[in-house]
């Protein structure tokens, strides 16, 4: 709220004359350019992981009401949502608290996703409601850290004139896979059990962590604080 941006002194007269169709077409072209840029860089490997991660987490949230009902009442569902929010906030704070920007990207991402995957699997095994809530908090601490690191990574490595297009492409891809994850997660939860969905999601996250740590190009990436546009251009 305290940010103050300088007013734009000049406006492009062509912008005032553009129709809605032209604006939509222009946005589509810019989004396509952002996707092409991502495809040609190391971000393409990160995006594969982001797709799987969002798919898995969306599946878990789809069956969360049913899963919480096994612990008695709807209050537990609200507690789980609060636990995920608390974990995300703690994770965001951990980035600066533990200097996570100094850790090589592949090691950092693989470790964080492994924590979430193992917490999901442990949740599915069951136990005391307090233990399940605690596991859910720990499961989303990595999500809070990854959110911060991912934005810093993009802002550090992408050239300024492409930043908006690349960010739009990343957000579009991440958001686009979530409905599919919810649909499939809900269907599997109805056909089998809620535990199957949670365990499967945990295994998917562990597989992404393994993929990132085994990828030679990912292992060559430096820590987030060492990223630059030169690395981005090198792919």
Coordinates of N, CA and C in Angstrom, one line a residue, residues 33-45 47 154 158 165-167 169-170 173 232:
X33 N 4.3 -15.6 -26.5 CA 5.7 -15.3 -26.5 C 6.3 -15.7 -25.1
X34 N 5.5 -15.5 -24.0 CA 6.0 -15.9 -22.7 C 6.2 -17.4 -22.7
X35 N 5.3 -18.1 -23.3 CA 5.4 -19.6 -23.3 C 6.7 -20.0 -24.1
X36 N 6.9 -19.4 -25.2 CA 8.1 -19.7 -26.0 C 9.3 -19.5 -25.3
X37 N 9.4 -18.4 -24.6 CA 10.6 -18.0 -23.8 C 10.8 -19.1 -22.7
X38 N 9.8 -19.5 -22.1 CA 9.9 -20.5 -21.0 C 10.4 -21.9 -21.6
X39 N 9.9 -22.2 -22.8 CA 10.2 -23.5 -23.4 C 11.7 -23.5 -23.8
X40 N 12.3 -22.4 -24.0 CA 13.7 -22.4 -24.4 C 14.7 -22.2 -23.3
X41 N 14.2 -22.2 -22.1 CA 15.1 -22.0 -20.9 C 15.0 -23.1 -19.9
X42 N 15.8 -23.0 -18.8 CA 15.8 -24.0 -17.8 C 14.4 -24.0 -17.1
X43 N 13.6 -23.0 -17.3 CA 12.3 -22.9 -16.6 C 11.4 -24.0 -17.1
X44 N 11.7 -24.6 -18.3 CA 10.8 -25.6 -18.9 C 10.8 -26.8 -17.9
X45 N 11.9 -27.2 -17.3 CA 11.9 -28.3 -16.3 C 11.2 -27.9 -15.1
X47 N 8.7 -26.0 -14.9 CA 7.2 -25.9 -15.3 C 6.6 -27.3 -15.2
X154 N 12.1 -15.9 -11.0 CA 11.6 -15.3 -12.3 C 12.1 -13.9 -12.5
X158 N 14.7 -13.4 -15.6 CA 14.0 -13.0 -16.9 C 14.3 -11.5 -17.2
X165 N 5.2 -11.0 -19.4 CA 4.7 -12.1 -20.3 C 5.0 -13.5 -19.7
X166 N 6.2 -13.6 -19.2 CA 6.6 -14.8 -18.6 C 5.8 -15.1 -17.3
X167 N 5.6 -14.1 -16.5 CA 4.9 -14.3 -15.3 C 3.4 -14.7 -15.6
X169 N 2.4 -16.3 -18.2 CA 2.5 -17.7 -18.7 C 2.6 -18.7 -17.6
X170 N 3.5 -18.4 -16.6 CA 3.6 -19.3 -15.5 C 2.3 -19.4 -14.7
X173 N -0.4 -21.4 -16.6 CA -0.1 -22.8 -16.6 C -0.4 -23.4 -15.2
X232 N 19.6 -17.1 -17.9 CA 18.3 -17.4 -18.6 C 18.6 -17.4 -20.1

